[in-house]
PDB file of C-alpha atoms (C1' of nucleotides) in Angstrom:
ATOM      1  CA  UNK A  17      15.665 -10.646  -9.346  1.00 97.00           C
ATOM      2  CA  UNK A  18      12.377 -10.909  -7.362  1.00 98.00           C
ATOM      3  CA  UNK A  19      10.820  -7.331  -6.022  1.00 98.00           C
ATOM      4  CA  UNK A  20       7.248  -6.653  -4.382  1.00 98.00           C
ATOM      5  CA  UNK A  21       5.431  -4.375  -2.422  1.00 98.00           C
ATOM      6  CA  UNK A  22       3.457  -4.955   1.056  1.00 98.00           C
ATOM      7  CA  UNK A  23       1.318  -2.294   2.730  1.00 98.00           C
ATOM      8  CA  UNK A  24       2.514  -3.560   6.625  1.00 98.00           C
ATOM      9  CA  UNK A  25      -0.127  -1.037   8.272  1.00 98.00           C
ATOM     10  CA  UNK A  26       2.215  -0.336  10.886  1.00 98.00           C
ATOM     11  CA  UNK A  27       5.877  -1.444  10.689  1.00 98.00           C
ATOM     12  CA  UNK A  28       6.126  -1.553  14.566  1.00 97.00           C
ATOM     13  CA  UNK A  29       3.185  -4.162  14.861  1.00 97.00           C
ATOM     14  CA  UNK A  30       4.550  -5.877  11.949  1.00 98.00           C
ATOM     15  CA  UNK A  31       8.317  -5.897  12.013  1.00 98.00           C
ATOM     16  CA  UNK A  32       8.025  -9.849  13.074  1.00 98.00           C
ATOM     17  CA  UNK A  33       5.857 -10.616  10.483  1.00 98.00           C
ATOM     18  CA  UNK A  34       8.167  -8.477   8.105  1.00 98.00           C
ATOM     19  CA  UNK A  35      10.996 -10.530   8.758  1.00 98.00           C
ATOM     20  CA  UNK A  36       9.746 -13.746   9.011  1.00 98.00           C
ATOM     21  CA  UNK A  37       8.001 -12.864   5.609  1.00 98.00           C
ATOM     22  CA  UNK A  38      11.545 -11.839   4.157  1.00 98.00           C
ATOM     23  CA  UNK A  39      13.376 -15.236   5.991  1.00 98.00           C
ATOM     24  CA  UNK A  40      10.635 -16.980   3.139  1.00 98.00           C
ATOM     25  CA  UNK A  41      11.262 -14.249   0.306  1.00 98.00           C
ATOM     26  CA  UNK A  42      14.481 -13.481   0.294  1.00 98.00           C
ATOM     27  CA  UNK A  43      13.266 -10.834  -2.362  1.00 98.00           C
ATOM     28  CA  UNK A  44      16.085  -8.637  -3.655  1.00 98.00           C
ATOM     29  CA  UNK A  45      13.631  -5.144  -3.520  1.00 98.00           C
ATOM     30  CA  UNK A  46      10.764  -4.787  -0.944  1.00 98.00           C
ATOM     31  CA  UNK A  47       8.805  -1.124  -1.317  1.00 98.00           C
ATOM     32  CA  UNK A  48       6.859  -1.083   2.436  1.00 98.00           C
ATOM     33  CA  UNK A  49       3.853   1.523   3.203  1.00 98.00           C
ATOM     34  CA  UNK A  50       2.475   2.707   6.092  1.00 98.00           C
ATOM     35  CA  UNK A  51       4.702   2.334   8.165  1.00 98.00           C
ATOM     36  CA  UNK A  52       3.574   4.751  10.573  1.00 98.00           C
ATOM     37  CA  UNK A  53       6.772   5.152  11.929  1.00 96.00           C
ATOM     38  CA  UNK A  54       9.009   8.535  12.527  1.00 97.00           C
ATOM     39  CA  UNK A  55      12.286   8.507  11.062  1.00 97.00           C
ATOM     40  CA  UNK A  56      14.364   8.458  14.778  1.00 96.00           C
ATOM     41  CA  UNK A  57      12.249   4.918  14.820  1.00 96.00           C
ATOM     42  CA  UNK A  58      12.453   3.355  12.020  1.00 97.00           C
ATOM     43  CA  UNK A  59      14.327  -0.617  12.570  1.00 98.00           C
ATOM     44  CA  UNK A  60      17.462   0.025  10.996  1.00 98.00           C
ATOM     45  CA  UNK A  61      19.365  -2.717  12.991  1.00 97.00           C
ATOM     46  CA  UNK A  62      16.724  -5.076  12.885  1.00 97.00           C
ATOM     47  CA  UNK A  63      16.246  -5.075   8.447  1.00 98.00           C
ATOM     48  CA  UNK A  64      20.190  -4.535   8.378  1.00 98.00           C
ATOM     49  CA  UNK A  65      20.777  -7.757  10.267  1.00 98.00           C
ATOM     50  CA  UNK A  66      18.432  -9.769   7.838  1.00 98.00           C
ATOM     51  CA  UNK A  67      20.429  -9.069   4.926  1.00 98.00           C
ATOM     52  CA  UNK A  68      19.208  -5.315   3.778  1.00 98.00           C
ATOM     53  CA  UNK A  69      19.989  -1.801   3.618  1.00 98.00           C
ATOM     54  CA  UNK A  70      16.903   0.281   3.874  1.00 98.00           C
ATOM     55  CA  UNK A  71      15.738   4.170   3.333  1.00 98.00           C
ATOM     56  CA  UNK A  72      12.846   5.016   4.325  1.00 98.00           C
ATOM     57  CA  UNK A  73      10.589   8.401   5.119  1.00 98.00           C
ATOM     58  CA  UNK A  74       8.135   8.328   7.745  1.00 97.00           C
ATOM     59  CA  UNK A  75       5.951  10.881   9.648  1.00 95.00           C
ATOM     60  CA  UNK A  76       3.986   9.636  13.047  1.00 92.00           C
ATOM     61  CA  UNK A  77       0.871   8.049  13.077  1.00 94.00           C
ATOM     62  CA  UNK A  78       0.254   8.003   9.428  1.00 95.00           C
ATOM     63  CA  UNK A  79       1.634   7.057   6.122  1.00 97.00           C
ATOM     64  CA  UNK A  80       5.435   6.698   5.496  1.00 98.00           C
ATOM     65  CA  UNK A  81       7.058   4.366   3.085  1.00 98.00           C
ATOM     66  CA  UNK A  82      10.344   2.382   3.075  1.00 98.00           C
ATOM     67  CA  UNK A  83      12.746   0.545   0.500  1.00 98.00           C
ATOM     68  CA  UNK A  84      14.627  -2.281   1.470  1.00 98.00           C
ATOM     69  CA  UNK A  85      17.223  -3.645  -0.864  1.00 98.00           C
ATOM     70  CA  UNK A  86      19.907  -6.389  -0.984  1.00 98.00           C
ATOM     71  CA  UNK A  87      22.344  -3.786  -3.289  1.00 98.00           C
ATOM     72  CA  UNK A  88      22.565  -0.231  -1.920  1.00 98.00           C
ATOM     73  CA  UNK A  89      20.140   2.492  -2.542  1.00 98.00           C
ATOM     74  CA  UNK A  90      21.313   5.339  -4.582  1.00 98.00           C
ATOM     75  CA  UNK A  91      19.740   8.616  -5.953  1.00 98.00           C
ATOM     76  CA  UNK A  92      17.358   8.352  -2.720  1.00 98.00           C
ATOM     77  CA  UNK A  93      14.513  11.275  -3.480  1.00 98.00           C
ATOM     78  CA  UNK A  94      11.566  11.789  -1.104  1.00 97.00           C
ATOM     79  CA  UNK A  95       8.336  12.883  -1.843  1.00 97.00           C
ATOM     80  CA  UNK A  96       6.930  14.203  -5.356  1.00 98.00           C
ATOM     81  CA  UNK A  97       9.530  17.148  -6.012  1.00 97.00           C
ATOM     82  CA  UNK A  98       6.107  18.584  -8.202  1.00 97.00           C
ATOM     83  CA  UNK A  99       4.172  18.306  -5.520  1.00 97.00           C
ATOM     84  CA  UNK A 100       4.865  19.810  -1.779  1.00 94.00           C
ATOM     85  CA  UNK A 101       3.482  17.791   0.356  1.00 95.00           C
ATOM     86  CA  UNK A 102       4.041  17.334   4.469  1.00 94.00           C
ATOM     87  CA  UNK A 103       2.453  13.684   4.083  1.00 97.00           C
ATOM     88  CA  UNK A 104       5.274  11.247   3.595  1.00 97.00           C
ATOM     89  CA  UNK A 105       3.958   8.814   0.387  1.00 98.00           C
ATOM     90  CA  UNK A 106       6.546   8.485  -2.305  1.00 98.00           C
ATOM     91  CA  UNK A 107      10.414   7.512  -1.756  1.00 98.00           C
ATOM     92  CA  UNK A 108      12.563   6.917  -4.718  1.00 98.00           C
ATOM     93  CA  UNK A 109      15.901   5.422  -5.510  1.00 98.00           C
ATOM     94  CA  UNK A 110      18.154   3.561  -7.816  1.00 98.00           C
ATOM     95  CA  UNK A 111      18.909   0.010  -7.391  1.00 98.00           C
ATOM     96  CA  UNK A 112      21.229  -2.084 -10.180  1.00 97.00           C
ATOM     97  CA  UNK A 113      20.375   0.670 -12.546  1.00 97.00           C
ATOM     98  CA  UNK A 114      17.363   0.411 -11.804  1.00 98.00           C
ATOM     99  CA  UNK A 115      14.621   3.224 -10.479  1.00 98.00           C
ATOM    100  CA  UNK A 116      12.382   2.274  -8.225  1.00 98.00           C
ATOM    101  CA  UNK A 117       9.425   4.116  -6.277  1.00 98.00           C
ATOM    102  CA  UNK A 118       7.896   3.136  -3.211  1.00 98.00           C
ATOM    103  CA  UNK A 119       4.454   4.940  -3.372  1.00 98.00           C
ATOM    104  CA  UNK A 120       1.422   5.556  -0.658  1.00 98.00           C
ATOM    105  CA  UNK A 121      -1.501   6.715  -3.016  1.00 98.00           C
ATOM    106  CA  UNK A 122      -3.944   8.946  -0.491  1.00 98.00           C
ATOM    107  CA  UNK A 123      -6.982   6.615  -0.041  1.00 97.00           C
ATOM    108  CA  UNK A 124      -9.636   9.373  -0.561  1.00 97.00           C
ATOM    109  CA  UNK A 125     -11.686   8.855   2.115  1.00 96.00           C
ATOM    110  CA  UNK A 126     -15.315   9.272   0.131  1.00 96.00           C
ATOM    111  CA  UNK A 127     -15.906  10.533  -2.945  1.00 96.00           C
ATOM    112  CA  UNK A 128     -16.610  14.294  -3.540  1.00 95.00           C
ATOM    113  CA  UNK A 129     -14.577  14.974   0.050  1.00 96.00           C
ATOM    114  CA  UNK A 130     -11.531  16.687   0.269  1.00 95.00           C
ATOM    115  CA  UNK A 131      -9.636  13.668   0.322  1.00 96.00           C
ATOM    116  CA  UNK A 132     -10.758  12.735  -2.282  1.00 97.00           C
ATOM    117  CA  UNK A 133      -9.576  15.869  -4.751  1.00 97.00           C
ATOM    118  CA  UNK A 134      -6.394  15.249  -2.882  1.00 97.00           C
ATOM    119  CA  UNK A 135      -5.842  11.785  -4.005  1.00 98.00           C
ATOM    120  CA  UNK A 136      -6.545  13.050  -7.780  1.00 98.00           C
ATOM    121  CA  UNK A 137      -4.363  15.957  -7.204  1.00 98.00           C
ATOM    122  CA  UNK A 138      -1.871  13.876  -5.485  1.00 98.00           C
ATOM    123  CA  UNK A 139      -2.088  11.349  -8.618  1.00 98.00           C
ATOM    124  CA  UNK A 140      -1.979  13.699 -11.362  1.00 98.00           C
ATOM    125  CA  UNK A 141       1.241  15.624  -9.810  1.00 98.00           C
ATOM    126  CA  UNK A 142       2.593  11.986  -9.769  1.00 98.00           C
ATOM    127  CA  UNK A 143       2.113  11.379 -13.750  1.00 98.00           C
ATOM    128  CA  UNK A 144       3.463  15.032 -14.185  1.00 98.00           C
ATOM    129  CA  UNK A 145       6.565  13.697 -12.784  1.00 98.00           C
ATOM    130  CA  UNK A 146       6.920  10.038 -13.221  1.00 98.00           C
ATOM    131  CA  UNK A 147       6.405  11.058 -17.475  1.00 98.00           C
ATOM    132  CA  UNK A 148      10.115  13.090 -16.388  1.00 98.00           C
ATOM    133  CA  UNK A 149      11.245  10.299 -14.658  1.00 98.00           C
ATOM    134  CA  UNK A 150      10.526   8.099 -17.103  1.00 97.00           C
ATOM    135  CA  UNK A 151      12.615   9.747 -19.538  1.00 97.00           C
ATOM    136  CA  UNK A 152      15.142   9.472 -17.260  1.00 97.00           C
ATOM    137  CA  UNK A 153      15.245   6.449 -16.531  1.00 97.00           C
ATOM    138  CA  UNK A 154      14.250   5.070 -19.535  1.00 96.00           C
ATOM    139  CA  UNK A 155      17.231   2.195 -20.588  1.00 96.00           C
ATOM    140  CA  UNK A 156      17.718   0.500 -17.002  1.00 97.00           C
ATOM    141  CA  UNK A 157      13.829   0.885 -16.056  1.00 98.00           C
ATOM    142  CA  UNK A 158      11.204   2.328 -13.657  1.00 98.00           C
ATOM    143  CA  UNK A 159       9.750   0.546 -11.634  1.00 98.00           C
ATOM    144  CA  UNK A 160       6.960   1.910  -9.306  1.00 98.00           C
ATOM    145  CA  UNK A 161       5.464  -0.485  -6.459  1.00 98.00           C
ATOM    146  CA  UNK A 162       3.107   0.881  -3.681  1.00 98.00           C
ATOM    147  CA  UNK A 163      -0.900   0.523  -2.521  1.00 98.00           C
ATOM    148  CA  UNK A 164      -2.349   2.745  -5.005  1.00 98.00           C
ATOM    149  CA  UNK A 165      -5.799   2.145  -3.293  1.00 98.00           C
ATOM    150  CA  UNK A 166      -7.666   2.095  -6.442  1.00 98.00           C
ATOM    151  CA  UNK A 167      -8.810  -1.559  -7.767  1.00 98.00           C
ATOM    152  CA  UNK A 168      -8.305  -0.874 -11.867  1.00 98.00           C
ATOM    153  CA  UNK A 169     -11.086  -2.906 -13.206  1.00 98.00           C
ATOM    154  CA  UNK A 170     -14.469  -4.550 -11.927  1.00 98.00           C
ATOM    155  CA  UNK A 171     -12.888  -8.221 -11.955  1.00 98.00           C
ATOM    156  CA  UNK A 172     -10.006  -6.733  -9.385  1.00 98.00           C
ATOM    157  CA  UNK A 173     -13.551  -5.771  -7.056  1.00 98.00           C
ATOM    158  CA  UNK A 174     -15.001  -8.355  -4.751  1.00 97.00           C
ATOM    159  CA  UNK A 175     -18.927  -6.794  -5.101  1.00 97.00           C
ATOM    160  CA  UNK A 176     -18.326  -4.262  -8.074  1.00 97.00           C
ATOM    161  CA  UNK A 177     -22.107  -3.673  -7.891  1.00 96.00           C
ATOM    162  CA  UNK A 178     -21.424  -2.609  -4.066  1.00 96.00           C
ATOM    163  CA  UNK A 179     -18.569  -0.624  -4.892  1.00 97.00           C
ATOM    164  CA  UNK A 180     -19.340   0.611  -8.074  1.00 97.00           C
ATOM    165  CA  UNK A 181     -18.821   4.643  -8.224  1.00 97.00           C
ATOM    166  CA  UNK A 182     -17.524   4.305  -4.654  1.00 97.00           C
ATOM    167  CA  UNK A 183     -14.059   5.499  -3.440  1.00 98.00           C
ATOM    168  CA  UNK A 184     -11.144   3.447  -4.985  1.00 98.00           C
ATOM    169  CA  UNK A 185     -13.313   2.373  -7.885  1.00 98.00           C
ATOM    170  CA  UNK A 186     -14.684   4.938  -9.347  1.00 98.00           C
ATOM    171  CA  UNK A 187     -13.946   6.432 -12.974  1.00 97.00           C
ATOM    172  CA  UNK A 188     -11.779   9.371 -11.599  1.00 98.00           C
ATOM    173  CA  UNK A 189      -9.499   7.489  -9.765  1.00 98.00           C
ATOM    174  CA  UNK A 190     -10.024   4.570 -12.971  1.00 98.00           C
ATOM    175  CA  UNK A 191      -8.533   7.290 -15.478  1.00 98.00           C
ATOM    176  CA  UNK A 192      -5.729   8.550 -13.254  1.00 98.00           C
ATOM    177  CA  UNK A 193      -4.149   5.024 -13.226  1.00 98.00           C
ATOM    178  CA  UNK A 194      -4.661   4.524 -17.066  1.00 98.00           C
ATOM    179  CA  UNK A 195      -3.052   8.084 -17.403  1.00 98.00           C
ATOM    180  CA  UNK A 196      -0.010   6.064 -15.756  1.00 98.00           C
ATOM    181  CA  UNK A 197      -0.750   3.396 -17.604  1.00 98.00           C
ATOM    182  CA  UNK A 198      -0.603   5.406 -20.776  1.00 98.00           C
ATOM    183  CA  UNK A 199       2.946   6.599 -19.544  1.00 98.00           C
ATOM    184  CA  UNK A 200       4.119   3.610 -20.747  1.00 98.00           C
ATOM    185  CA  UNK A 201       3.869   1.826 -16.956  1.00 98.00           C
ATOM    186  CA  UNK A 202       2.380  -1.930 -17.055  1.00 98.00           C
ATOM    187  CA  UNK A 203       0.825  -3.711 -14.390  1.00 98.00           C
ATOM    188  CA  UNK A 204       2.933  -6.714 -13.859  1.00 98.00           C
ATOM    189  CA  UNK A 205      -0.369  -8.717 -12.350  1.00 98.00           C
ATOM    190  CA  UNK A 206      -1.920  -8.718 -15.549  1.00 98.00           C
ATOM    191  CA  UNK A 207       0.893  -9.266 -17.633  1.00 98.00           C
ATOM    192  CA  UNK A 208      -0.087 -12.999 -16.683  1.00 98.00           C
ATOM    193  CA  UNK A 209      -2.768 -15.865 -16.586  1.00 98.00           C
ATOM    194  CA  UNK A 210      -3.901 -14.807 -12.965  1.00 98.00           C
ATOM    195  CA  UNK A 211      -7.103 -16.549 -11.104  1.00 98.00           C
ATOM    196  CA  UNK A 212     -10.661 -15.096 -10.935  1.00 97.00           C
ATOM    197  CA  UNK A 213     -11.167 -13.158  -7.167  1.00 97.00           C
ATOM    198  CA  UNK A 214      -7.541 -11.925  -6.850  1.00 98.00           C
ATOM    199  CA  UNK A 215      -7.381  -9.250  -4.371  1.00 98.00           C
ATOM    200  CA  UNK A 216      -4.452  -8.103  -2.138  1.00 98.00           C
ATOM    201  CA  UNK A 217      -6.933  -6.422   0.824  1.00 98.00           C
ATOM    202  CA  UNK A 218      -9.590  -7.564   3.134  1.00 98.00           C
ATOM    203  CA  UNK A 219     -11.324  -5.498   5.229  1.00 97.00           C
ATOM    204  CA  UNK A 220     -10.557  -6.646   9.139  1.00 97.00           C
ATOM    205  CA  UNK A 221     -14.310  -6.526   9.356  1.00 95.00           C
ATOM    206  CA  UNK A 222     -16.915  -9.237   8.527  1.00 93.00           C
ATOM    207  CA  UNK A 223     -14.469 -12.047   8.280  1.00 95.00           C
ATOM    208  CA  UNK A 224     -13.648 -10.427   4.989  1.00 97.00           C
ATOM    209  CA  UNK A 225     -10.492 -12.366   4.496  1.00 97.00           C
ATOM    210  CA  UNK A 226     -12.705 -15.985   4.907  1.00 96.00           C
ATOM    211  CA  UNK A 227     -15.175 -14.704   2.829  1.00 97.00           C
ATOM    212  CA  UNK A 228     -12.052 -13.397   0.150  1.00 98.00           C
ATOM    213  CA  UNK A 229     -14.231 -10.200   0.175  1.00 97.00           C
ATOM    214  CA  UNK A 230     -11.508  -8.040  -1.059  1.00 98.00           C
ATOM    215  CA  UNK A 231      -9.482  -5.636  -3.576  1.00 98.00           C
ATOM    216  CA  UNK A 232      -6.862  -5.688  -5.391  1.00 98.00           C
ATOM    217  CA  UNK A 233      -5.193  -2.339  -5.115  1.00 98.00           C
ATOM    218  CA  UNK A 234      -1.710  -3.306  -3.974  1.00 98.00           C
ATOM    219  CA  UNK A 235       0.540  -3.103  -7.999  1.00 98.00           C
ATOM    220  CA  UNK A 236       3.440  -3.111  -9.515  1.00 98.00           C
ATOM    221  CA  UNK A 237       3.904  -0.960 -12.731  1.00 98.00           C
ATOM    222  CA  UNK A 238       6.544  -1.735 -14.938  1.00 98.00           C
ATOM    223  CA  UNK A 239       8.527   0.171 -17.664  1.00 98.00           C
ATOM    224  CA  UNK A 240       8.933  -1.390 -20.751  1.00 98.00           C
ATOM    225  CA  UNK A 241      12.358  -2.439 -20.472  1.00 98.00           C
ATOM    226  CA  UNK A 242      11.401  -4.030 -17.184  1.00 98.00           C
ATOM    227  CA  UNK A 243       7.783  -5.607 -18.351  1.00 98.00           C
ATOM    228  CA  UNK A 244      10.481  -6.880 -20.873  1.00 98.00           C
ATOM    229  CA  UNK A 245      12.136  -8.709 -17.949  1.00 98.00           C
ATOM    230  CA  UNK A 246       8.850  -9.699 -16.161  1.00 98.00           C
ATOM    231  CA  UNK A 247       8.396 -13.802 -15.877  1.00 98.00           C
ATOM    232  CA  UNK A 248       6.141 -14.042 -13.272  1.00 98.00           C
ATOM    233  CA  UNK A 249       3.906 -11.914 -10.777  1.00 98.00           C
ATOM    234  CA  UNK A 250       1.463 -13.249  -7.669  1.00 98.00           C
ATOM    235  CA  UNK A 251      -0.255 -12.064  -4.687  1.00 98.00           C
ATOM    236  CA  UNK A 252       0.867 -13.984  -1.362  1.00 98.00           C
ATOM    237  CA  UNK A 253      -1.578 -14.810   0.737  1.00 98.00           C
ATOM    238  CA  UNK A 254       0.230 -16.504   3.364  1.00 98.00           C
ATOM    239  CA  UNK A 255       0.623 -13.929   5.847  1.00 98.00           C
ATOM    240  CA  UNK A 256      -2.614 -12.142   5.865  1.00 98.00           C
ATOM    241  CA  UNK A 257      -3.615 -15.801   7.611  1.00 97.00           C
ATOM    242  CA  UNK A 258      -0.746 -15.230  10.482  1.00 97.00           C
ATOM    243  CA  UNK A 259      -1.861 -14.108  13.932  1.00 96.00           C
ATOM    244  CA  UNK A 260      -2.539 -10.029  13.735  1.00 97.00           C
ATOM    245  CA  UNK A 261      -2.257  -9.542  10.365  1.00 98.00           C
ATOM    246  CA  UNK A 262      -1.875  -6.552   8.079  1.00 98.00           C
ATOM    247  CA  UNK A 263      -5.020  -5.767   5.597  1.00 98.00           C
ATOM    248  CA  UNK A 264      -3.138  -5.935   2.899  1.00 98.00           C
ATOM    249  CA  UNK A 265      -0.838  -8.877   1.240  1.00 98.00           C
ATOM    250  CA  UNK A 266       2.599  -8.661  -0.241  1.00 98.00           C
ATOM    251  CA  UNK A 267       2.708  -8.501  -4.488  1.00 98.00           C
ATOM    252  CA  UNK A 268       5.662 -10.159  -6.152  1.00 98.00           C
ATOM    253  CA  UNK A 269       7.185  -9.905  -9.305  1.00 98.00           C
ATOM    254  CA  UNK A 270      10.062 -11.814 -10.827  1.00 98.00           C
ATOM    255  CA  UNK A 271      12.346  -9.663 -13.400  1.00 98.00           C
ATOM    256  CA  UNK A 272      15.145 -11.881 -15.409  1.00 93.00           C
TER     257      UNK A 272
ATOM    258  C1'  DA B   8     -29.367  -5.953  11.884  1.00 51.64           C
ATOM    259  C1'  DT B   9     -26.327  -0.523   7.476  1.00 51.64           C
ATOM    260  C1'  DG B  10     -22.343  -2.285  11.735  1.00 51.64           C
ATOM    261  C1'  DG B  11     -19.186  -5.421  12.912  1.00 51.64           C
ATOM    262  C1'  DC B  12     -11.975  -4.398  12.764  1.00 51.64           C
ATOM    263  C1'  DC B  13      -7.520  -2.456  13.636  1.00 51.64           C
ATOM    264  C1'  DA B  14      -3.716   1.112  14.700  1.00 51.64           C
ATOM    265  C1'  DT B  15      -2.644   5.436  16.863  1.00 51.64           C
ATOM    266  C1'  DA B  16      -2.623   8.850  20.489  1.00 51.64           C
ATOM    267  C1'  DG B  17      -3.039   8.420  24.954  1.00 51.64           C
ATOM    268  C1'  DT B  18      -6.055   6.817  29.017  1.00 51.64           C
ATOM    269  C1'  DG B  19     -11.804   8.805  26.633  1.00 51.64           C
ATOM    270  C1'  DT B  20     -12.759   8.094  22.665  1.00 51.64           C
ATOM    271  C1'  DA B  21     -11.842  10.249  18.109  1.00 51.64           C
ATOM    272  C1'  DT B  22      -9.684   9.749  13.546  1.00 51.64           C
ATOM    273  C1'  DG B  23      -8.302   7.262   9.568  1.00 51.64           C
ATOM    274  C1'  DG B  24      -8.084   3.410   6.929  1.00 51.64           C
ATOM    275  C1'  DA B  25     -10.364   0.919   2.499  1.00 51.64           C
TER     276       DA B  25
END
DNA sequence: ATGGCCATAGTGTATGGA
């Protein structure tokens, strides 16, 4: 089975890249964020006439995440139950036995802002209860797929000098992904050969996609019965070059 | 050249993103 992850930065902008994306990747599990989109709106009709059911768990303007699925979603949680929150950044639910989470990591605006201790409060609620869900879920897998907006090491970091200590690489948000990490969550990307300069955002600005100035913050964390199951996992680049694209790329991973 | 882009709300221009 194939599943990824795409930040579409607006679903409503993007639903005909979204589908034509899908017509190309007939993936069996797509975890969406920011869709931007209020429940009442969300394109039901439109994802169930390309082949998938769909829960999802929006708010206006900002935020909200979606799962998309071939089988039907069961189990469907939203939000961190640990952690009350009117943002809408985490949707869960069981597919084929398997758990998966759709997640929206805060981006944390600047270091030392408010934002930013929400992201880290946001992140450490989330290992509080993914180690529970974990547990859980431990013999058909977790699976957790989302923009985590933190780029894990210098080589996922287009400049690290220019970004070193800033928001989404510095060591706080660093440790609060290895403290998923140390959950017992992989990162499918790096469970293979990958090339040098792999990123899955470019800023819109300064022809950053040309120039490949980017991050790669977009992942897919794996449980070890699942990194068990992992063959293959790569970035697509095709449709950040489409006409009005979103920032961000889709990640794909390939489970046997 | 220290800012450039994009989406949203909403109709000016501010906020947020990363």
């Amino acid at each position: 089975m194939k599943i990824a992850t795409w930040n579409v930065n607006s679903l409503k902008v993007r639903l005909a890249h979204l589908l034509q994306w899908l017509e190309a990747n007939p993936v069996d599990v797509l975890c969406l964020q920011e869709t931007k989109l209020t429940d009442d709106k969300f394109p039901v009709s439109e994802i169930n006439s390309a082949g998938y059911q769909v829960a999802f768990s929006g708010q206006k303007t900002y935020n909200g995440v979606a799962i998309l699925s071939k089988l039907p979603l069961t189990d469907i949680v939203r939000n961190n139950p640990l952690f009350p929150d009117e943002q809408q950044r985490i949707l869960a639910a069981t597919i084929g036995g398997v758990r998966f989470i759709s997640a929206y990591v805060p981006n944390g605006q600047a270091v030392g802002t408010d934002k930013y201790a929400y992201k880290l409060a946001w992140l450490s609620a989330l290992r509080e209860w993914l180690a529970a869900e974990m547990r859980v879920h431990a013999e058909g897998g977790l699976a957790i797929l989302g923009d985590y907006n933190i780029a894990p090491e210098d080589r996922d970091v287009h400049d690290p000098v220019a970004w070193a200590g800033q928001v989404l690489c510095s060591d706080l948000e660093r440790a609060a992904l290895t403290a998923l990490a140390d959950l017992g969550l992989s990162d499918a990307f790096r469970l293979f050969e990958q090339a040098d300069k792999s990123f899955s955002w470019w800023d819109y600005r300064q022809l950053g996609y040309q120039k490949n100035k980017g991050l790669r913050i977009d992942h897919i964390l794996l449980s070890d019965a699942l990194k068990k199951r992992c063959t293959a996992c790569a970035i697509d680049r095709i449709p950040r070059k489409w006409e009005q694209p979103s920032d961000h790329a889709p990640v794909i991973a390939t489970l046997d």
